[in-house]
């Protein structure tokens, strides 16, 4: 007889109304095209993307685990743990950038610690193909992680990913962000012209070691051309920094290193917009929206 697999997928449901109202119809195409070109064990895989009525659907890997932001709030991540997680993000960026993809939204909410204790990158809503010498002029990203050049008008490239990595690393170690501002205007001023200060003994009572300070400072270089990761040696320069010297990159890549911990959670706190579907339930009945049928006219070729 016919053998059936029981695999669970995640279904991301995007109301077209939301895209149109925010003027971001292009992002869902970028997301589909970028994700469709990726095959990497640490990056959530897209199996299918389609439109039905006034919604767009992405069928993806279901990643059981814990959202990294939640882990930062609820667990103390040691400097050794931070090295383990950061070096994985470096490997993901190495893969994406080698395929001319700028991720443009590195932040703890977009990373999940899966059941094997290793990270998975999940949200590609802001990613874009940017070839060598190409720039994007879209103001996009999460304000607290935005590089100075995004706030300006000269365009940006994949260097923004290294800046966001620096902000993320600072946050993991100190429990706070390098710039805390009450308004976006204030934040912009701080990012564009303020300097980074390193607190002694952040919430986790951890000081920034000299090697760590050097690494964060290199990533938070205001000039994107001089930023760590964008110099002559490229991402190899990031992998060779003193702070990451003891990382066994091949073992990390093959997941042979023991992770700091393995979540046994079935539920990821950030998965409200993802619906679990079984392989057997492939005939999806999309929600219909009586109040705005006109949105079904968008994306005729999706």
mmCIF file of C-alpha atoms in Angstrom:
data_model
loop_
_atom_site.group_PDB
_atom_site.id
_atom_site.type_symbol
_atom_site.label_atom_id
_atom_site.label_comp_id
_atom_site.label_asym_id
_atom_site.label_seq_id
_atom_site.Cartn_x
_atom_site.Cartn_y
_atom_site.Cartn_z
ATOM 1 C CA UNK A 1 0.000 0.000 0.000
ATOM 2 C CA UNK A 2 0.924 3.647 -0.141
ATOM 3 C CA UNK A 3 3.306 4.731 2.597
ATOM 4 C CA UNK A 4 2.589 8.130 4.094
ATOM 5 C CA UNK A 5 4.988 10.251 5.988
ATOM 6 C CA UNK A 6 3.817 12.264 8.937
ATOM 7 C CA UNK A 7 5.800 15.445 8.876
ATOM 8 C CA UNK A 8 4.799 18.672 10.464
ATOM 9 C CA UNK A 9 5.283 21.972 8.699
ATOM 10 C CA UNK A 10 4.729 25.548 9.736
ATOM 11 C CA UNK A 11 2.327 27.668 7.722
ATOM 12 C CA UNK A 12 2.945 31.398 7.677
ATOM 13 C CA UNK A 13 -0.210 33.286 6.739
ATOM 14 C CA UNK A 14 0.193 36.829 5.391
ATOM 15 C CA UNK A 15 -2.923 38.947 4.787
ATOM 16 C CA UNK A 16 -2.473 40.836 1.494
ATOM 17 C CA UNK A 17 -4.411 43.704 3.062
ATOM 18 C CA UNK A 18 -1.552 44.189 5.535
ATOM 19 C CA UNK A 19 1.063 44.314 2.741
ATOM 20 C CA UNK A 20 -0.928 46.777 0.638
ATOM 21 C CA UNK A 21 -1.809 49.095 3.520
ATOM 22 C CA UNK A 22 1.846 49.310 4.516
ATOM 23 C CA UNK A 23 3.073 49.660 0.931
ATOM 24 C CA UNK A 24 5.339 46.622 1.287
ATOM 25 C CA UNK A 25 4.043 44.271 -1.405
ATOM 26 C CA UNK A 26 7.611 43.872 -2.741
ATOM 27 C CA UNK A 27 8.886 42.362 0.528
ATOM 28 C CA UNK A 28 6.880 39.174 0.196
ATOM 29 C CA UNK A 29 8.384 38.551 -3.270
ATOM 30 C CA UNK A 30 11.899 39.161 -1.921
ATOM 31 C CA UNK A 31 11.162 36.782 0.951
ATOM 32 C CA UNK A 32 9.896 34.062 -1.394
ATOM 33 C CA UNK A 33 12.759 34.438 -3.879
ATOM 34 C CA UNK A 34 15.473 34.584 -1.230
ATOM 35 C CA UNK A 35 14.114 31.665 0.798
ATOM 36 C CA UNK A 36 13.566 29.639 -2.350
ATOM 37 C CA UNK A 37 17.276 29.913 -3.153
ATOM 38 C CA UNK A 38 18.503 28.792 0.283
ATOM 39 C CA UNK A 39 19.368 25.312 1.432
ATOM 40 C CA UNK A 40 21.204 25.440 4.733
ATOM 41 C CA UNK A 41 20.699 23.353 7.887
ATOM 42 C CA UNK A 42 20.565 26.439 10.126
ATOM 43 C CA UNK A 43 18.064 28.349 8.023
ATOM 44 C CA UNK A 44 14.380 27.538 7.990
ATOM 45 C CA UNK A 45 13.450 25.984 4.658
ATOM 46 C CA UNK A 46 10.646 27.163 2.392
ATOM 47 C CA UNK A 47 8.800 24.325 0.636
ATOM 48 C CA UNK A 48 6.028 26.221 -1.062
ATOM 49 C CA UNK A 49 4.614 29.728 -1.366
ATOM 50 C CA UNK A 50 1.220 30.421 -2.872
ATOM 51 C CA UNK A 51 -1.663 32.845 -2.946
ATOM 52 C CA UNK A 52 -5.254 31.909 -2.214
ATOM 53 C CA UNK A 53 -7.973 34.566 -2.103
ATOM 54 C CA UNK A 54 -6.586 37.505 -0.151
ATOM 55 C CA UNK A 55 -3.803 35.765 1.742
ATOM 56 C CA UNK A 56 -0.309 34.573 0.902
ATOM 57 C CA UNK A 57 0.915 31.325 2.418
ATOM 58 C CA UNK A 58 4.444 30.100 3.087
ATOM 59 C CA UNK A 59 4.864 26.398 3.912
ATOM 60 C CA UNK A 60 8.090 26.047 5.889
ATOM 61 C CA UNK A 61 10.049 23.851 8.262
ATOM 62 C CA UNK A 62 8.477 23.705 11.670
ATOM 63 C CA UNK A 63 11.191 24.530 14.193
ATOM 64 C CA UNK A 64 10.388 23.410 17.710
ATOM 65 C CA UNK A 65 12.460 25.294 20.213
ATOM 66 C CA UNK A 66 12.812 28.548 22.072
ATOM 67 C CA UNK A 67 12.928 32.045 20.709
ATOM 68 C CA UNK A 68 16.348 33.565 21.487
ATOM 69 C CA UNK A 69 14.829 36.772 22.838
ATOM 70 C CA UNK A 70 12.800 34.742 25.330
ATOM 71 C CA UNK A 71 15.959 32.840 26.305
ATOM 72 C CA UNK A 72 17.820 36.114 26.909
ATOM 73 C CA UNK A 73 15.034 37.242 29.246
ATOM 74 C CA UNK A 74 14.846 33.944 31.111
ATOM 75 C CA UNK A 75 18.331 32.446 31.060
ATOM 76 C CA UNK A 76 21.755 33.817 31.805
ATOM 77 C CA UNK A 77 23.900 33.388 28.701
ATOM 78 C CA UNK A 78 27.585 33.173 29.602
ATOM 79 C CA UNK A 79 30.349 34.639 27.456
ATOM 80 C CA UNK A 80 31.218 31.088 26.378
ATOM 81 C CA UNK A 81 27.572 30.540 25.394
ATOM 82 C CA UNK A 82 27.554 33.866 23.540
ATOM 83 C CA UNK A 83 30.565 32.692 21.492
ATOM 84 C CA UNK A 84 28.734 29.494 20.576
ATOM 85 C CA UNK A 85 25.645 31.373 19.357
ATOM 86 C CA UNK A 86 27.416 34.315 17.698
ATOM 87 C CA UNK A 87 29.733 32.087 15.707
ATOM 88 C CA UNK A 88 26.685 30.281 14.307
ATOM 89 C CA UNK A 89 25.215 33.595 13.151
ATOM 90 C CA UNK A 90 28.594 34.337 11.537
ATOM 91 C CA UNK A 91 28.332 31.035 9.609
ATOM 92 C CA UNK A 92 24.787 31.896 8.504
ATOM 93 C CA UNK A 93 25.964 35.305 7.261
ATOM 94 C CA UNK A 94 28.905 33.690 5.477
ATOM 95 C CA UNK A 95 26.434 31.458 3.622
ATOM 96 C CA UNK A 96 23.918 34.227 2.837
ATOM 97 C CA UNK A 97 26.508 36.813 1.772
ATOM 98 C CA UNK A 98 28.240 34.263 -0.479
ATOM 99 C CA UNK A 99 24.877 34.061 -2.263
ATOM 100 C CA UNK A 100 24.614 37.876 -2.433
ATOM 101 C CA UNK A 101 21.806 37.946 0.146
ATOM 102 C CA UNK A 102 21.630 40.750 2.696
ATOM 103 C CA UNK A 103 19.567 39.503 5.646
ATOM 104 C CA UNK A 104 18.852 42.985 7.102
ATOM 105 C CA UNK A 105 17.043 41.905 10.262
ATOM 106 C CA UNK A 106 19.436 40.249 12.692
ATOM 107 C CA UNK A 107 17.863 40.368 16.144
ATOM 108 C CA UNK A 108 17.170 37.816 18.874
ATOM 109 C CA UNK A 109 13.506 37.438 17.896
ATOM 110 C CA UNK A 110 14.536 36.023 14.499
ATOM 111 C CA UNK A 111 16.642 33.216 15.929
ATOM 112 C CA UNK A 112 15.365 30.052 17.574
ATOM 113 C CA UNK A 113 17.352 27.665 19.744
ATOM 114 C CA UNK A 114 16.112 24.376 18.310
ATOM 115 C CA UNK A 115 15.861 21.089 20.170
ATOM 116 C CA UNK A 116 19.423 20.137 19.210
ATOM 117 C CA UNK A 117 20.644 23.291 20.997
ATOM 118 C CA UNK A 118 21.735 24.956 17.741
ATOM 119 C CA UNK A 119 20.286 28.123 16.226
ATOM 120 C CA UNK A 120 17.854 28.420 13.333
ATOM 121 C CA UNK A 121 17.234 31.660 11.464
ATOM 122 C CA UNK A 122 13.545 32.096 10.745
ATOM 123 C CA UNK A 123 12.269 35.357 9.291
ATOM 124 C CA UNK A 124 13.344 36.529 5.822
ATOM 125 C CA UNK A 125 10.757 39.278 5.422
ATOM 126 C CA UNK A 126 13.399 42.005 4.970
ATOM 127 C CA UNK A 127 16.072 40.045 3.121
ATOM 128 C CA UNK A 128 17.146 41.023 -0.366
ATOM 129 C CA UNK A 129 19.562 40.042 -3.116
ATOM 130 C CA UNK A 130 22.307 42.692 -3.206
ATOM 131 C CA UNK A 131 25.185 41.930 -5.547
ATOM 132 C CA UNK A 132 28.704 43.380 -5.214
ATOM 133 C CA UNK A 133 28.554 47.157 -5.543
ATOM 134 C CA UNK A 134 24.745 47.141 -5.340
ATOM 135 C CA UNK A 135 22.990 49.257 -2.741
ATOM 136 C CA UNK A 136 19.490 49.440 -1.363
ATOM 137 C CA UNK A 137 17.850 52.728 -0.449
ATOM 138 C CA UNK A 138 14.926 51.300 1.508
ATOM 139 C CA UNK A 139 14.644 52.352 5.124
ATOM 140 C CA UNK A 140 14.005 48.960 6.673
ATOM 141 C CA UNK A 141 14.904 46.886 9.672
ATOM 142 C CA UNK A 142 14.320 47.085 13.399
ATOM 143 C CA UNK A 143 15.268 50.625 14.551
ATOM 144 C CA UNK A 144 17.416 49.553 17.532
ATOM 145 C CA UNK A 145 19.593 47.396 15.253
ATOM 146 C CA UNK A 146 19.851 49.775 12.282
ATOM 147 C CA UNK A 147 23.283 50.791 11.031
ATOM 148 C CA UNK A 148 24.115 54.519 10.662
ATOM 149 C CA UNK A 149 24.023 54.288 6.848
ATOM 150 C CA UNK A 150 20.405 53.095 6.905
ATOM 151 C CA UNK A 151 19.435 56.271 8.780
ATOM 152 C CA UNK A 152 21.209 58.308 6.082
ATOM 153 C CA UNK A 153 20.323 58.651 2.405
ATOM 154 C CA UNK A 154 23.378 57.139 0.714
ATOM 155 C CA UNK A 155 22.047 53.597 0.568
ATOM 156 C CA UNK A 156 23.329 50.455 2.253
ATOM 157 C CA UNK A 157 24.667 46.984 1.488
ATOM 158 C CA UNK A 158 25.300 43.770 3.421
ATOM 159 C CA UNK A 159 27.528 45.683 5.872
ATOM 160 C CA UNK A 160 24.315 46.358 7.824
ATOM 161 C CA UNK A 161 24.322 42.691 8.896
ATOM 162 C CA UNK A 162 27.685 43.064 10.637
ATOM 163 C CA UNK A 163 26.493 46.184 12.459
ATOM 164 C CA UNK A 164 23.354 44.377 13.671
ATOM 165 C CA UNK A 165 25.526 41.447 14.778
ATOM 166 C CA UNK A 166 27.502 43.910 16.930
ATOM 167 C CA UNK A 167 24.335 45.305 18.527
ATOM 168 C CA UNK A 168 23.051 41.781 19.149
ATOM 169 C CA UNK A 169 26.317 40.634 20.744
ATOM 170 C CA UNK A 170 26.415 43.725 22.986
ATOM 171 C CA UNK A 171 22.853 42.966 24.077
ATOM 172 C CA UNK A 172 23.540 39.291 24.846
ATOM 173 C CA UNK A 173 26.515 40.145 27.064
ATOM 174 C CA UNK A 174 25.206 43.272 28.823
ATOM 175 C CA UNK A 175 21.452 42.702 28.865
ATOM 176 C CA UNK A 176 20.947 46.157 27.351
ATOM 177 C CA UNK A 177 21.405 47.829 23.971
ATOM 178 C CA UNK A 178 24.323 50.111 23.063
ATOM 179 C CA UNK A 179 21.879 52.965 22.509
ATOM 180 C CA UNK A 180 18.706 53.441 24.494
ATOM 181 C CA UNK A 181 16.572 56.350 23.308
ATOM 182 C CA UNK A 182 13.035 57.546 23.922
ATOM 183 C CA UNK A 183 12.327 58.584 20.333
ATOM 184 C CA UNK A 184 13.492 57.536 16.874
ATOM 185 C CA UNK A 185 15.024 60.980 16.316
ATOM 186 C CA UNK A 186 17.091 60.617 19.479
ATOM 187 C CA UNK A 187 18.072 57.080 18.495
ATOM 188 C CA UNK A 188 19.213 58.208 15.062
ATOM 189 C CA UNK A 189 21.446 60.911 16.568
ATOM 190 C CA UNK A 190 23.016 58.410 18.959
ATOM 191 C CA UNK A 191 23.640 55.782 16.272
ATOM 192 C CA UNK A 192 25.007 58.250 13.732
ATOM 193 C CA UNK A 193 27.215 60.283 16.065
ATOM 194 C CA UNK A 194 27.315 58.696 19.529
ATOM 195 C CA UNK A 195 30.117 56.420 20.690
ATOM 196 C CA UNK A 196 29.726 53.010 22.284
ATOM 197 C CA UNK A 197 30.367 52.696 25.990
ATOM 198 C CA UNK A 198 30.821 49.369 27.703
ATOM 199 C CA UNK A 199 29.139 48.972 31.080
ATOM 200 C CA UNK A 200 31.018 47.129 33.788
ATOM 201 C CA UNK A 201 29.045 44.159 35.044
ATOM 202 C CA UNK A 202 25.817 44.242 33.032
ATOM 203 C CA UNK A 203 22.650 42.521 34.212
ATOM 204 C CA UNK A 204 24.500 39.224 34.140
ATOM 205 C CA UNK A 205 27.399 40.732 36.069
ATOM 206 C CA UNK A 206 29.661 40.184 33.070
ATOM 207 C CA UNK A 207 32.319 42.631 32.028
ATOM 208 C CA UNK A 208 33.355 43.017 28.411
ATOM 209 C CA UNK A 209 36.789 41.432 28.083
ATOM 210 C CA UNK A 210 39.338 43.417 26.009
ATOM 211 C CA UNK A 211 38.989 40.900 23.140
ATOM 212 C CA UNK A 212 35.214 41.184 23.227
ATOM 213 C CA UNK A 213 35.354 45.002 23.265
ATOM 214 C CA UNK A 214 37.660 44.896 20.248
ATOM 215 C CA UNK A 215 35.237 42.608 18.385
ATOM 216 C CA UNK A 216 32.127 44.675 19.187
ATOM 217 C CA UNK A 217 33.939 47.921 18.318
ATOM 218 C CA UNK A 218 34.980 46.468 14.941
ATOM 219 C CA UNK A 219 31.382 45.495 14.161
ATOM 220 C CA UNK A 220 29.981 48.831 15.351
ATOM 221 C CA UNK A 221 32.298 50.835 13.072
ATOM 222 C CA UNK A 222 30.248 53.724 11.686
ATOM 223 C CA UNK A 223 31.933 53.692 8.278
ATOM 224 C CA UNK A 224 30.540 50.591 6.506
ATOM 225 C CA UNK A 225 33.673 50.258 4.341
ATOM 226 C CA UNK A 226 35.883 50.021 7.435
ATOM 227 C CA UNK A 227 33.519 47.752 9.362
ATOM 228 C CA UNK A 228 34.709 44.309 10.392
ATOM 229 C CA UNK A 229 33.407 41.860 7.790
ATOM 230 C CA UNK A 230 33.730 44.418 4.977
ATOM 231 C CA UNK A 231 37.519 44.719 4.974
ATOM 232 C CA UNK A 232 39.804 42.997 2.471
ATOM 233 C CA UNK A 233 39.595 39.599 4.209
ATOM 234 C CA UNK A 234 35.785 39.783 4.314
ATOM 235 C CA UNK A 235 33.977 37.468 6.688
ATOM 236 C CA UNK A 236 37.184 35.500 7.303
ATOM 237 C CA UNK A 237 38.299 38.571 9.236
ATOM 238 C CA UNK A 238 35.304 38.107 11.528
ATOM 239 C CA UNK A 239 36.050 34.403 12.017
ATOM 240 C CA UNK A 240 39.665 35.186 12.908
ATOM 241 C CA UNK A 241 39.052 37.754 15.650
ATOM 242 C CA UNK A 242 40.772 37.006 18.954
ATOM 243 C CA UNK A 243 37.448 36.603 20.779
ATOM 244 C CA UNK A 244 36.443 33.694 18.502
ATOM 245 C CA UNK A 245 39.914 32.170 18.313
ATOM 246 C CA UNK A 246 39.016 28.936 20.106
ATOM 247 C CA UNK A 247 35.975 28.165 17.936
ATOM 248 C CA UNK A 248 36.408 24.917 16.020
ATOM 249 C CA UNK A 249 34.560 26.048 12.887
ATOM 250 C CA UNK A 250 34.311 22.652 11.106
ATOM 251 C CA UNK A 251 32.931 21.003 14.284
ATOM 252 C CA UNK A 252 30.497 23.860 14.751
ATOM 253 C CA UNK A 253 29.337 23.502 11.163
ATOM 254 C CA UNK A 254 28.801 19.748 11.517
ATOM 255 C CA UNK A 255 27.074 20.318 14.891
ATOM 256 C CA UNK A 256 29.631 18.186 16.719
ATOM 257 C CA UNK A 257 30.088 20.727 19.536
ATOM 258 C CA UNK A 258 28.064 20.305 22.712
ATOM 259 C CA UNK A 259 25.568 23.198 22.993
ATOM 260 C CA UNK A 260 25.155 25.152 26.273
ATOM 261 C CA UNK A 261 21.678 23.678 26.642
ATOM 262 C CA UNK A 262 18.937 21.933 24.684
ATOM 263 C CA UNK A 263 15.370 23.130 25.040
ATOM 264 C CA UNK A 264 12.796 20.407 25.441
ATOM 265 C CA UNK A 265 10.017 22.833 24.620
ATOM 266 C CA UNK A 266 7.393 21.953 22.079
ATOM 267 C CA UNK A 267 6.215 25.485 21.787
ATOM 268 C CA UNK A 268 8.106 28.487 20.621
ATOM 269 C CA UNK A 269 6.646 31.569 22.347
ATOM 270 C CA UNK A 270 7.008 33.580 19.132
ATOM 271 C CA UNK A 271 4.990 31.284 16.900
ATOM 272 C CA UNK A 272 1.580 32.917 17.179
ATOM 273 C CA UNK A 273 1.464 33.645 13.454
ATOM 274 C CA UNK A 274 2.539 30.146 12.456
ATOM 275 C CA UNK A 275 0.058 27.310 12.204
ATOM 276 C CA UNK A 276 1.186 23.697 12.510
ATOM 277 C CA UNK A 277 -0.008 21.559 9.627
ATOM 278 C CA UNK A 278 0.454 17.852 9.053
ATOM 279 C CA UNK A 279 1.698 16.443 5.790
ATOM 280 C CA UNK A 280 -1.630 14.604 5.546
ATOM 281 C CA UNK A 281 -3.644 17.815 5.745
ATOM 282 C CA UNK A 282 -2.334 19.234 2.517
ATOM 283 C CA UNK A 283 -5.680 20.445 1.285
ATOM 284 C CA UNK A 284 -5.686 23.779 3.009
ATOM 285 C CA UNK A 285 -8.899 25.691 3.156
ATOM 286 C CA UNK A 286 -7.877 29.339 3.107
ATOM 287 C CA UNK A 287 -9.758 31.883 5.158
ATOM 288 C CA UNK A 288 -11.980 34.024 2.972
ATOM 289 C CA UNK A 289 -12.482 37.643 3.721
ATOM 290 C CA UNK A 290 -15.898 38.999 2.865
ATOM 291 C CA UNK A 291 -15.069 42.540 3.873
ATOM 292 C CA UNK A 292 -12.304 43.165 1.335
ATOM 293 C CA UNK A 293 -12.504 40.863 -1.689
ATOM 294 C CA UNK A 294 -10.480 43.359 -3.727
ATOM 295 C CA UNK A 295 -7.202 42.188 -2.173
ATOM 296 C CA UNK A 296 -7.526 38.928 -4.073
ATOM 297 C CA UNK A 297 -6.653 40.912 -7.219
ATOM 298 C CA UNK A 298 -3.121 41.601 -5.989
ATOM 299 C CA UNK A 299 -0.215 39.259 -6.824
ATOM 300 C CA UNK A 300 -1.917 37.670 -9.871
ATOM 301 C CA UNK A 301 1.314 35.845 -10.753
ATOM 302 C CA UNK A 302 2.365 34.762 -7.265
#
